[in-house]
Short mmCIF file of N, CA, C and O in Angstrom, two decimals:
data_model
loop_
_atom_site.label_atom_id
_atom_site.label_comp_id
_atom_site.label_asym_id
_atom_site.label_seq_id
_atom_site.Cartn_x
_atom_site.Cartn_y
_atom_site.Cartn_z
N MET F 1 0.82 -1.19 0.00
CA MET F 1 0.00 0.00 0.00
C MET F 1 0.87 1.27 0.00
O MET F 1 0.45 2.29 -0.50
N LEU F 2 2.05 1.19 0.58
CA LEU F 2 2.91 2.37 0.67
C LEU F 2 3.88 2.48 -0.51
O LEU F 2 4.71 3.36 -0.55
N ASP F 3 3.77 1.57 -1.46
CA ASP F 3 4.61 1.60 -2.65
C ASP F 3 3.76 1.96 -3.87
O ASP F 3 2.56 1.83 -3.86
N GLY F 4 4.41 2.40 -4.91
CA GLY F 4 3.72 2.65 -6.16
C GLY F 4 3.31 4.09 -6.34
O GLY F 4 3.38 4.90 -5.41
N PRO F 5 2.88 4.41 -7.55
CA PRO F 5 2.57 5.80 -7.90
C PRO F 5 1.33 6.36 -7.19
O PRO F 5 1.20 7.57 -7.04
N SER F 6 0.42 5.51 -6.76
CA SER F 6 -0.78 6.01 -6.09
C SER F 6 -0.72 5.83 -4.58
O SER F 6 -1.74 5.84 -3.90
N ALA F 7 0.48 5.66 -4.05
CA ALA F 7 0.64 5.49 -2.61
C ALA F 7 0.16 6.74 -1.87
O ALA F 7 0.41 7.86 -2.31
N PRO F 8 -0.56 6.55 -0.78
CA PRO F 8 -1.05 7.70 -0.03
C PRO F 8 0.08 8.42 0.71
O PRO F 8 1.12 7.83 0.99
N VAL F 9 -0.14 9.66 1.02
CA VAL F 9 0.76 10.39 1.88
C VAL F 9 0.26 10.17 3.31
O VAL F 9 -0.89 10.47 3.62
N ILE F 10 1.10 9.60 4.14
CA ILE F 10 0.68 9.28 5.51
C ILE F 10 1.49 10.11 6.49
O ILE F 10 2.72 10.03 6.51
N TRP F 11 0.80 10.93 7.25
CA TRP F 11 1.41 11.70 8.33
C TRP F 11 1.01 10.99 9.61
O TRP F 11 -0.17 10.73 9.85
N THR F 12 1.99 10.68 10.42
CA THR F 12 1.73 9.96 11.67
C THR F 12 2.22 10.79 12.84
O THR F 12 3.37 11.22 12.87
N LEU F 13 1.34 11.00 13.78
CA LEU F 13 1.65 11.72 15.00
C LEU F 13 1.47 10.74 16.15
O LEU F 13 0.36 10.30 16.42
N LEU F 14 2.57 10.38 16.80
CA LEU F 14 2.53 9.41 17.89
C LEU F 14 2.83 10.07 19.22
O LEU F 14 3.71 10.92 19.32
N ASP F 15 2.12 9.65 20.24
CA ASP F 15 2.44 10.05 21.59
C ASP F 15 3.64 9.24 22.04
O ASP F 15 3.76 8.06 21.71
N GLU F 16 4.56 9.83 22.79
CA GLU F 16 5.75 9.12 23.24
C GLU F 16 5.39 7.86 24.02
O GLU F 16 6.14 6.87 24.00
N ALA F 17 4.25 7.84 24.67
CA ALA F 17 3.83 6.66 25.43
C ALA F 17 3.73 5.43 24.53
O ALA F 17 4.01 4.31 24.98
N VAL F 18 3.40 5.62 23.26
CA VAL F 18 3.30 4.51 22.32
C VAL F 18 4.67 3.85 22.13
O VAL F 18 4.78 2.64 21.93
N LEU F 19 5.72 4.64 22.23
CA LEU F 19 7.07 4.12 22.05
C LEU F 19 7.58 3.41 23.29
O LEU F 19 8.43 2.52 23.20
N ARG F 20 7.10 3.80 24.43
CA ARG F 20 7.65 3.32 25.71
C ARG F 20 6.90 2.13 26.30
O ARG F 20 7.50 1.31 26.98
N ARG F 21 5.57 2.05 26.08
CA ARG F 21 4.79 0.97 26.68
C ARG F 21 5.06 -0.32 25.93
O ARG F 21 4.76 -0.44 24.75
N ALA F 22 5.62 -1.32 26.61
CA ALA F 22 6.00 -2.58 25.97
C ALA F 22 4.78 -3.48 25.78
O ALA F 22 4.35 -4.17 26.69
N VAL F 23 4.24 -3.46 24.59
CA VAL F 23 3.11 -4.32 24.24
C VAL F 23 3.65 -5.46 23.39
O VAL F 23 4.25 -5.23 22.34
N GLY F 24 3.49 -6.69 23.86
CA GLY F 24 4.00 -7.84 23.13
C GLY F 24 5.41 -8.23 23.54
O GLY F 24 5.97 -9.18 23.00
N GLY F 25 6.00 -7.47 24.44
CA GLY F 25 7.33 -7.78 24.91
C GLY F 25 8.40 -6.95 24.22
O GLY F 25 8.15 -6.31 23.20
N PRO F 26 9.59 -6.93 24.80
CA PRO F 26 10.66 -6.07 24.30
C PRO F 26 11.08 -6.39 22.86
O PRO F 26 11.36 -5.49 22.07
N GLN F 27 11.13 -7.66 22.49
CA GLN F 27 11.55 -8.02 21.13
C GLN F 27 10.55 -7.51 20.10
O GLN F 27 10.94 -6.94 19.08
N VAL F 28 9.28 -7.71 20.38
CA VAL F 28 8.24 -7.23 19.46
C VAL F 28 8.30 -5.71 19.33
O VAL F 28 8.24 -5.17 18.23
N MET F 29 8.44 -5.04 20.46
CA MET F 29 8.51 -3.57 20.41
C MET F 29 9.72 -3.10 19.61
O MET F 29 9.61 -2.19 18.78
N ALA F 30 10.87 -3.71 19.86
CA ALA F 30 12.08 -3.30 19.13
C ALA F 30 11.88 -3.49 17.63
O ALA F 30 12.20 -2.60 16.84
N GLU F 31 11.33 -4.63 17.23
CA GLU F 31 11.11 -4.90 15.80
C GLU F 31 10.13 -3.91 15.19
O GLU F 31 10.36 -3.40 14.09
N GLN F 32 9.04 -3.66 15.89
CA GLN F 32 8.02 -2.75 15.37
C GLN F 32 8.56 -1.32 15.25
O GLN F 32 8.32 -0.63 14.25
N LEU F 33 9.28 -0.87 16.26
CA LEU F 33 9.82 0.49 16.22
C LEU F 33 10.90 0.64 15.15
O LEU F 33 11.00 1.68 14.50
N HIS F 34 11.70 -0.42 14.95
CA HIS F 34 12.68 -0.37 13.86
C HIS F 34 11.96 -0.28 12.50
O HIS F 34 12.40 0.46 11.61
N LYS F 35 10.85 -1.00 12.35
CA LYS F 35 10.08 -0.94 11.10
C LYS F 35 9.52 0.46 10.88
O LYS F 35 9.59 1.02 9.77
N ILE F 36 8.96 1.06 11.92
CA ILE F 36 8.43 2.42 11.83
C ILE F 36 9.55 3.39 11.46
O ILE F 36 9.39 4.25 10.59
N ALA F 37 10.71 3.24 12.10
CA ALA F 37 11.85 4.11 11.81
C ALA F 37 12.31 3.95 10.37
O ALA F 37 12.64 4.93 9.69
N ASP F 38 12.32 2.71 9.89
CA ASP F 38 12.72 2.47 8.49
C ASP F 38 11.75 3.13 7.52
O ASP F 38 12.16 3.74 6.53
N LEU F 39 10.46 3.03 7.79
CA LEU F 39 9.46 3.68 6.93
C LEU F 39 9.62 5.19 6.96
O LEU F 39 9.57 5.86 5.92
N ALA F 40 9.84 5.74 8.14
CA ALA F 40 10.02 7.19 8.26
C ALA F 40 11.33 7.62 7.59
O ALA F 40 11.38 8.66 6.93
N GLY F 41 12.36 6.82 7.75
CA GLY F 41 13.65 7.14 7.15
C GLY F 41 13.62 7.10 5.64
O GLY F 41 14.36 7.83 4.97
N SER F 42 12.76 6.25 5.09
CA SER F 42 12.64 6.15 3.63
C SER F 42 11.61 7.14 3.07
O SER F 42 11.34 7.12 1.88
N ARG F 43 11.05 7.96 3.94
CA ARG F 43 10.06 8.99 3.56
C ARG F 43 8.73 8.41 3.08
O ARG F 43 7.97 9.08 2.39
N ARG F 44 8.43 7.17 3.46
CA ARG F 44 7.12 6.60 3.11
C ARG F 44 6.02 7.11 4.04
O ARG F 44 4.86 7.11 3.68
N ILE F 45 6.45 7.48 5.24
CA ILE F 45 5.53 8.15 6.15
C ILE F 45 6.24 9.38 6.69
O ILE F 45 7.45 9.46 6.73
N ARG F 46 5.45 10.33 7.09
CA ARG F 46 5.97 11.54 7.74
C ARG F 46 5.64 11.38 9.21
O ARG F 46 4.47 11.36 9.60
N LEU F 47 6.67 11.25 10.03
CA LEU F 47 6.51 10.87 11.43
C LEU F 47 6.87 12.02 12.37
O LEU F 47 7.90 12.67 12.21
N HIS F 48 5.99 12.24 13.33
CA HIS F 48 6.25 13.20 14.41
C HIS F 48 5.84 12.54 15.72
O HIS F 48 4.88 11.78 15.78
N VAL F 49 6.58 12.85 16.78
CA VAL F 49 6.29 12.32 18.11
C VAL F 49 5.99 13.47 19.05
O VAL F 49 6.71 14.47 19.08
N LEU F 50 4.92 13.31 19.82
CA LEU F 50 4.60 14.25 20.89
C LEU F 50 5.32 13.77 22.14
O LEU F 50 4.99 12.72 22.69
N PRO F 51 6.33 14.50 22.60
CA PRO F 51 7.10 14.05 23.76
C PRO F 51 6.30 14.21 25.06
O PRO F 51 5.37 15.02 25.14
N TYR F 52 6.71 13.44 26.05
CA TYR F 52 6.06 13.50 27.36
C TYR F 52 5.99 14.93 27.90
O TYR F 52 5.02 15.31 28.54
N ARG F 53 7.04 15.71 27.66
CA ARG F 53 7.11 17.06 28.25
C ARG F 53 5.97 17.97 27.81
O ARG F 53 5.71 18.98 28.45
N VAL F 54 5.27 17.62 26.74
CA VAL F 54 4.14 18.43 26.27
C VAL F 54 3.00 18.37 27.28
O VAL F 54 2.24 19.32 27.42
N GLY F 55 2.90 17.26 28.00
CA GLY F 55 1.80 17.11 28.95
C GLY F 55 0.51 16.74 28.23
O GLY F 55 0.53 16.08 27.20
N ALA F 56 -0.59 17.22 28.77
CA ALA F 56 -1.90 16.90 28.19
C ALA F 56 -2.03 17.58 26.83
O ALA F 56 -1.54 18.68 26.61
N HIS F 57 -2.72 16.88 25.91
CA HIS F 57 -2.96 17.44 24.59
C HIS F 57 -4.33 16.95 24.10
O HIS F 57 -4.88 15.99 24.63
N PRO F 58 -4.90 17.60 23.10
CA PRO F 58 -6.28 17.30 22.69
C PRO F 58 -6.50 15.90 22.11
O PRO F 58 -7.63 15.45 22.06
N LEU F 59 -5.45 15.21 21.73
CA LEU F 59 -5.63 13.91 21.08
C LEU F 59 -5.37 12.73 22.02
O LEU F 59 -5.31 11.59 21.57
N MET F 60 -5.23 12.98 23.31
CA MET F 60 -4.89 11.92 24.26
C MET F 60 -5.97 10.86 24.41
O MET F 60 -5.67 9.72 24.70
N GLU F 61 -7.20 11.24 24.24
CA GLU F 61 -8.30 10.35 24.58
C GLU F 61 -8.70 9.37 23.50
O GLU F 61 -9.48 8.45 23.75
N SER F 62 -8.22 9.56 22.28
CA SER F 62 -8.64 8.66 21.20
C SER F 62 -7.65 8.71 20.05
O SER F 62 -6.75 9.54 20.01
N LEU F 63 -7.86 7.83 19.12
CA LEU F 63 -7.09 7.80 17.89
C LEU F 63 -7.85 8.62 16.86
O LEU F 63 -9.06 8.46 16.69
N LEU F 64 -7.16 9.50 16.18
CA LEU F 64 -7.78 10.35 15.16
C LEU F 64 -7.15 10.07 13.82
O LEU F 64 -5.92 10.08 13.70
N THR F 65 -7.97 9.80 12.83
CA THR F 65 -7.51 9.63 11.46
C THR F 65 -8.19 10.69 10.61
O THR F 65 -9.42 10.75 10.57
N LEU F 66 -7.38 11.51 9.95
CA LEU F 66 -7.90 12.52 9.03
C LEU F 66 -7.62 12.04 7.62
O LEU F 66 -6.50 11.62 7.32
N MET F 67 -8.61 12.11 6.75
CA MET F 67 -8.45 11.66 5.38
C MET F 67 -8.90 12.75 4.41
O MET F 67 -9.97 13.32 4.57
N SER F 68 -8.06 13.01 3.43
CA SER F 68 -8.37 13.97 2.38
C SER F 68 -8.35 13.24 1.05
O SER F 68 -7.52 12.34 0.84
N PHE F 69 -9.24 13.64 0.16
CA PHE F 69 -9.38 12.98 -1.13
C PHE F 69 -9.39 14.01 -2.25
O PHE F 69 -9.80 15.15 -2.04
N GLU F 70 -8.96 13.60 -3.43
CA GLU F 70 -8.97 14.51 -4.57
C GLU F 70 -10.38 14.83 -5.04
O GLU F 70 -10.66 15.92 -5.52
N ASP F 71 -11.30 13.86 -4.89
CA ASP F 71 -12.62 14.01 -5.50
C ASP F 71 -13.78 14.09 -4.50
O ASP F 71 -14.94 13.99 -4.90
N SER F 72 -13.48 14.28 -3.22
CA SER F 72 -14.56 14.43 -2.25
C SER F 72 -14.06 15.19 -1.02
O SER F 72 -12.87 15.42 -0.85
N ALA F 73 -15.01 15.55 -0.18
CA ALA F 73 -14.68 16.34 1.02
C ALA F 73 -13.89 15.51 2.03
O ALA F 73 -14.01 14.27 2.05
N PRO F 74 -13.09 16.16 2.86
CA PRO F 74 -12.34 15.42 3.87
C PRO F 74 -13.26 14.84 4.93
O PRO F 74 -14.38 15.32 5.15
N VAL F 75 -12.77 13.78 5.58
CA VAL F 75 -13.50 13.15 6.67
C VAL F 75 -12.54 12.91 7.83
O VAL F 75 -11.32 12.95 7.66
N ALA F 76 -13.11 12.67 8.99
CA ALA F 76 -12.32 12.34 10.18
C ALA F 76 -12.92 11.08 10.79
O ALA F 76 -14.13 10.88 10.78
N TYR F 77 -12.05 10.23 11.31
CA TYR F 77 -12.48 9.03 12.00
C TYR F 77 -11.85 9.05 13.39
O TYR F 77 -10.63 9.20 13.53
N VAL F 78 -12.68 8.91 14.40
CA VAL F 78 -12.22 8.88 15.79
C VAL F 78 -12.48 7.48 16.32
O VAL F 78 -13.60 6.96 16.22
N ASP F 79 -11.44 6.88 16.87
CA ASP F 79 -11.52 5.52 17.39
C ASP F 79 -11.18 5.57 18.87
O ASP F 79 -10.12 6.09 19.24
N ALA F 80 -12.07 5.07 19.70
CA ALA F 80 -11.85 5.05 21.14
C ALA F 80 -12.24 3.67 21.68
O ALA F 80 -12.59 2.78 20.90
N TYR F 81 -12.20 3.51 22.96
CA TYR F 81 -12.49 2.22 23.58
C TYR F 81 -13.87 1.72 23.16
O TYR F 81 -14.88 2.38 23.41
N GLU F 82 -13.88 0.60 22.47
CA GLU F 82 -15.10 -0.08 22.02
C GLU F 82 -16.04 0.77 21.17
O GLU F 82 -17.24 0.53 21.12
N THR F 83 -15.51 1.77 20.50
CA THR F 83 -16.37 2.58 19.65
C THR F 83 -15.54 3.26 18.56
O THR F 83 -14.33 3.37 18.68
N GLY F 84 -16.19 3.67 17.53
CA GLY F 84 -15.54 4.43 16.47
C GLY F 84 -16.60 5.28 15.79
O GLY F 84 -17.79 4.95 15.80
N ARG F 85 -16.16 6.38 15.20
CA ARG F 85 -17.12 7.29 14.58
C ARG F 85 -16.49 7.96 13.36
O ARG F 85 -15.43 8.57 13.46
N LEU F 86 -17.15 7.82 12.23
CA LEU F 86 -16.73 8.50 11.01
C LEU F 86 -17.50 9.80 10.93
O LEU F 86 -18.73 9.82 11.05
N MET F 87 -16.79 10.90 10.74
CA MET F 87 -17.43 12.22 10.71
C MET F 87 -17.20 12.86 9.35
O MET F 87 -16.06 12.91 8.87
N ASP F 88 -18.30 13.32 8.75
CA ASP F 88 -18.18 14.05 7.49
C ASP F 88 -18.77 15.46 7.59
O ASP F 88 -18.69 16.23 6.64
N ASP F 89 -19.33 15.80 8.75
CA ASP F 89 -19.84 17.14 8.96
C ASP F 89 -18.66 18.12 8.91
O ASP F 89 -17.70 17.96 9.67
N PRO F 90 -18.69 19.11 8.02
CA PRO F 90 -17.55 20.01 7.85
C PRO F 90 -17.09 20.68 9.15
O PRO F 90 -15.89 20.85 9.37
N ALA F 91 -18.02 21.04 10.02
CA ALA F 91 -17.64 21.69 11.28
C ALA F 91 -16.87 20.73 12.19
O ALA F 91 -15.88 21.11 12.82
N LEU F 92 -17.32 19.47 12.27
CA LEU F 92 -16.64 18.48 13.11
C LEU F 92 -15.28 18.12 12.52
O LEU F 92 -14.29 17.99 13.26
N VAL F 93 -15.22 17.97 11.21
CA VAL F 93 -13.94 17.66 10.56
C VAL F 93 -12.96 18.81 10.79
O VAL F 93 -11.79 18.59 11.11
N SER F 94 -13.43 20.02 10.67
CA SER F 94 -12.58 21.19 10.91
C SER F 94 -12.07 21.22 12.34
O SER F 94 -10.90 21.53 12.58
N ALA F 95 -12.92 20.89 13.30
CA ALA F 95 -12.50 20.85 14.71
C ALA F 95 -11.43 19.78 14.91
O ALA F 95 -10.44 20.01 15.64
N CYS F 96 -11.58 18.65 14.27
CA CYS F 96 -10.57 17.58 14.36
C CYS F 96 -9.26 18.02 13.71
O CYS F 96 -8.18 17.76 14.25
N GLN F 97 -9.35 18.69 12.58
CA GLN F 97 -8.15 19.19 11.91
C GLN F 97 -7.42 20.21 12.78
O GLN F 97 -6.19 20.22 12.85
N THR F 98 -8.17 21.04 13.47
CA THR F 98 -7.57 22.03 14.37
C THR F 98 -6.89 21.34 15.54
O THR F 98 -5.75 21.70 15.91
N ALA F 99 -7.54 20.35 16.14
CA ALA F 99 -6.93 19.62 17.26
C ALA F 99 -5.64 18.95 16.82
O ALA F 99 -4.63 18.98 17.54
N TYR F 100 -5.64 18.37 15.62
CA TYR F 100 -4.43 17.73 15.09
C TYR F 100 -3.33 18.77 14.87
O TYR F 100 -2.18 18.55 15.24
N ALA F 101 -3.69 19.88 14.28
CA ALA F 101 -2.70 20.93 14.00
C ALA F 101 -2.08 21.46 15.30
O ALA F 101 -0.87 21.70 15.37
N LEU F 102 -2.90 21.63 16.32
CA LEU F 102 -2.38 22.10 17.61
C LEU F 102 -1.42 21.07 18.22
O LEU F 102 -0.36 21.43 18.73
N ALA F 103 -1.79 19.80 18.17
CA ALA F 103 -0.92 18.77 18.69
C ALA F 103 0.37 18.69 17.88
O ALA F 103 1.47 18.58 18.44
N LEU F 104 0.25 18.76 16.57
CA LEU F 104 1.42 18.70 15.70
C LEU F 104 2.38 19.86 15.97
O LEU F 104 3.60 19.69 15.91
N SER F 105 1.83 21.01 16.33
CA SER F 105 2.69 22.16 16.61
C SER F 105 3.55 21.95 17.86
O SER F 105 4.58 22.61 18.01
N ASP F 106 3.14 21.04 18.74
CA ASP F 106 3.92 20.73 19.94
C ASP F 106 4.85 19.53 19.75
O ASP F 106 5.63 19.21 20.64
N ALA F 107 4.76 18.88 18.61
CA ALA F 107 5.53 17.66 18.36
C ALA F 107 6.98 17.96 18.00
O ALA F 107 7.33 19.08 17.61
N LEU F 108 7.80 16.94 18.11
CA LEU F 108 9.19 17.03 17.70
C LEU F 108 9.27 17.10 16.17
O LEU F 108 8.37 16.65 15.47
N SER F 109 10.38 17.62 15.68
CA SER F 109 10.61 17.64 14.23
C SER F 109 10.72 16.20 13.72
O SER F 109 10.86 15.26 14.51
N GLN F 110 10.71 16.05 12.41
CA GLN F 110 10.85 14.70 11.84
C GLN F 110 12.17 14.06 12.27
O GLN F 110 12.19 12.89 12.65
N GLN F 111 13.25 14.81 12.20
CA GLN F 111 14.56 14.26 12.57
C GLN F 111 14.61 13.87 14.05
O GLN F 111 15.10 12.80 14.40
N GLU F 112 14.10 14.75 14.90
CA GLU F 112 14.08 14.46 16.34
C GLU F 112 13.18 13.27 16.63
O GLU F 112 13.50 12.43 17.48
N SER F 113 12.05 13.20 15.94
CA SER F 113 11.11 12.09 16.14
C SER F 113 11.74 10.77 15.72
O SER F 113 11.64 9.77 16.45
N LEU F 114 12.40 10.76 14.57
CA LEU F 114 13.05 9.55 14.08
C LEU F 114 14.14 9.11 15.06
O LEU F 114 14.26 7.92 15.39
N ALA F 115 14.90 10.04 15.58
CA ALA F 115 15.94 9.72 16.56
C ALA F 115 15.34 9.13 17.83
O ALA F 115 15.87 8.16 18.39
N LEU F 116 14.21 9.68 18.27
CA LEU F 116 13.56 9.17 19.48
C LEU F 116 13.00 7.76 19.25
O LEU F 116 13.11 6.89 20.12
N VAL F 117 12.41 7.51 18.09
CA VAL F 117 11.89 6.17 17.78
C VAL F 117 13.04 5.17 17.76
O VAL F 117 12.93 4.07 18.33
N ARG F 118 14.14 5.53 17.13
CA ARG F 118 15.30 4.62 17.08
C ARG F 118 15.86 4.37 18.49
O ARG F 118 16.22 3.23 18.83
N ALA F 119 15.93 5.40 19.31
CA ALA F 119 16.42 5.24 20.69
C ALA F 119 15.49 4.34 21.50
O ALA F 119 15.95 3.48 22.27
N ALA F 120 14.19 4.52 21.33
CA ALA F 120 13.23 3.68 22.05
C ALA F 120 13.35 2.23 21.59
O ALA F 120 13.26 1.30 22.41
N ALA F 121 13.56 2.01 20.30
CA ALA F 121 13.75 0.65 19.78
C ALA F 121 14.98 0.00 20.42
O ALA F 121 14.93 -1.17 20.83
N GLU F 122 16.05 0.77 20.54
CA GLU F 122 17.27 0.24 21.17
C GLU F 122 17.05 -0.03 22.65
O GLU F 122 17.56 -1.03 23.18
N ASP F 123 16.29 0.83 23.33
CA ASP F 123 15.97 0.58 24.74
C ASP F 123 15.23 -0.74 24.90
O ASP F 123 15.55 -1.53 25.80
N HIS F 124 14.27 -0.99 24.04
CA HIS F 124 13.52 -2.25 24.10
C HIS F 124 14.42 -3.43 23.77
O HIS F 124 14.33 -4.49 24.40
N ALA F 125 15.29 -3.26 22.78
CA ALA F 125 16.23 -4.34 22.42
C ALA F 125 17.14 -4.70 23.60
O ALA F 125 17.40 -5.88 23.83
N HIS F 126 17.57 -3.69 24.33
CA HIS F 126 18.42 -3.94 25.50
C HIS F 126 17.64 -4.59 26.65
O HIS F 126 18.19 -5.34 27.43
N ASP F 127 16.34 -4.29 26.73
CA ASP F 127 15.51 -4.87 27.77
C ASP F 127 15.34 -6.38 27.59
O ASP F 127 15.05 -7.09 28.56
N GLN F 128 15.48 -6.88 26.37
CA GLN F 128 15.30 -8.31 26.14
C GLN F 128 16.53 -9.13 26.50
O GLN F 128 16.51 -10.34 26.51
N GLN F 129 17.62 -8.46 26.82
CA GLN F 129 18.87 -9.18 27.16
C GLN F 129 18.91 -9.55 28.60
O GLN F 129 18.39 -9.07 29.47
#
């Protein structure tokens, strides 16, 4: 999906907690974070990390996916515990876009984010020893 001429542009904004919480064990985390770093390093995704020092931010409570299309209006999808909601109301989509933009403005640069992901992967790799 990330290869070829019609590959989507994917911007990913991750909370630092995603990098630190060991889900599946240290080996799984190290492998997954190395894969994410490789994708970001190859420019297949645009990666930013919201560091812990930011504190609370508008996207903490759920997963937000913003989608833009060439031939239709943008939509937002919010995924939370045992629920999900697709929004196409322009006012709601705009509010989601604003929340994302505000969070992104507090995030690390691409280079800093990539370095943090790689460091977290190494931390998990060392934890498995």
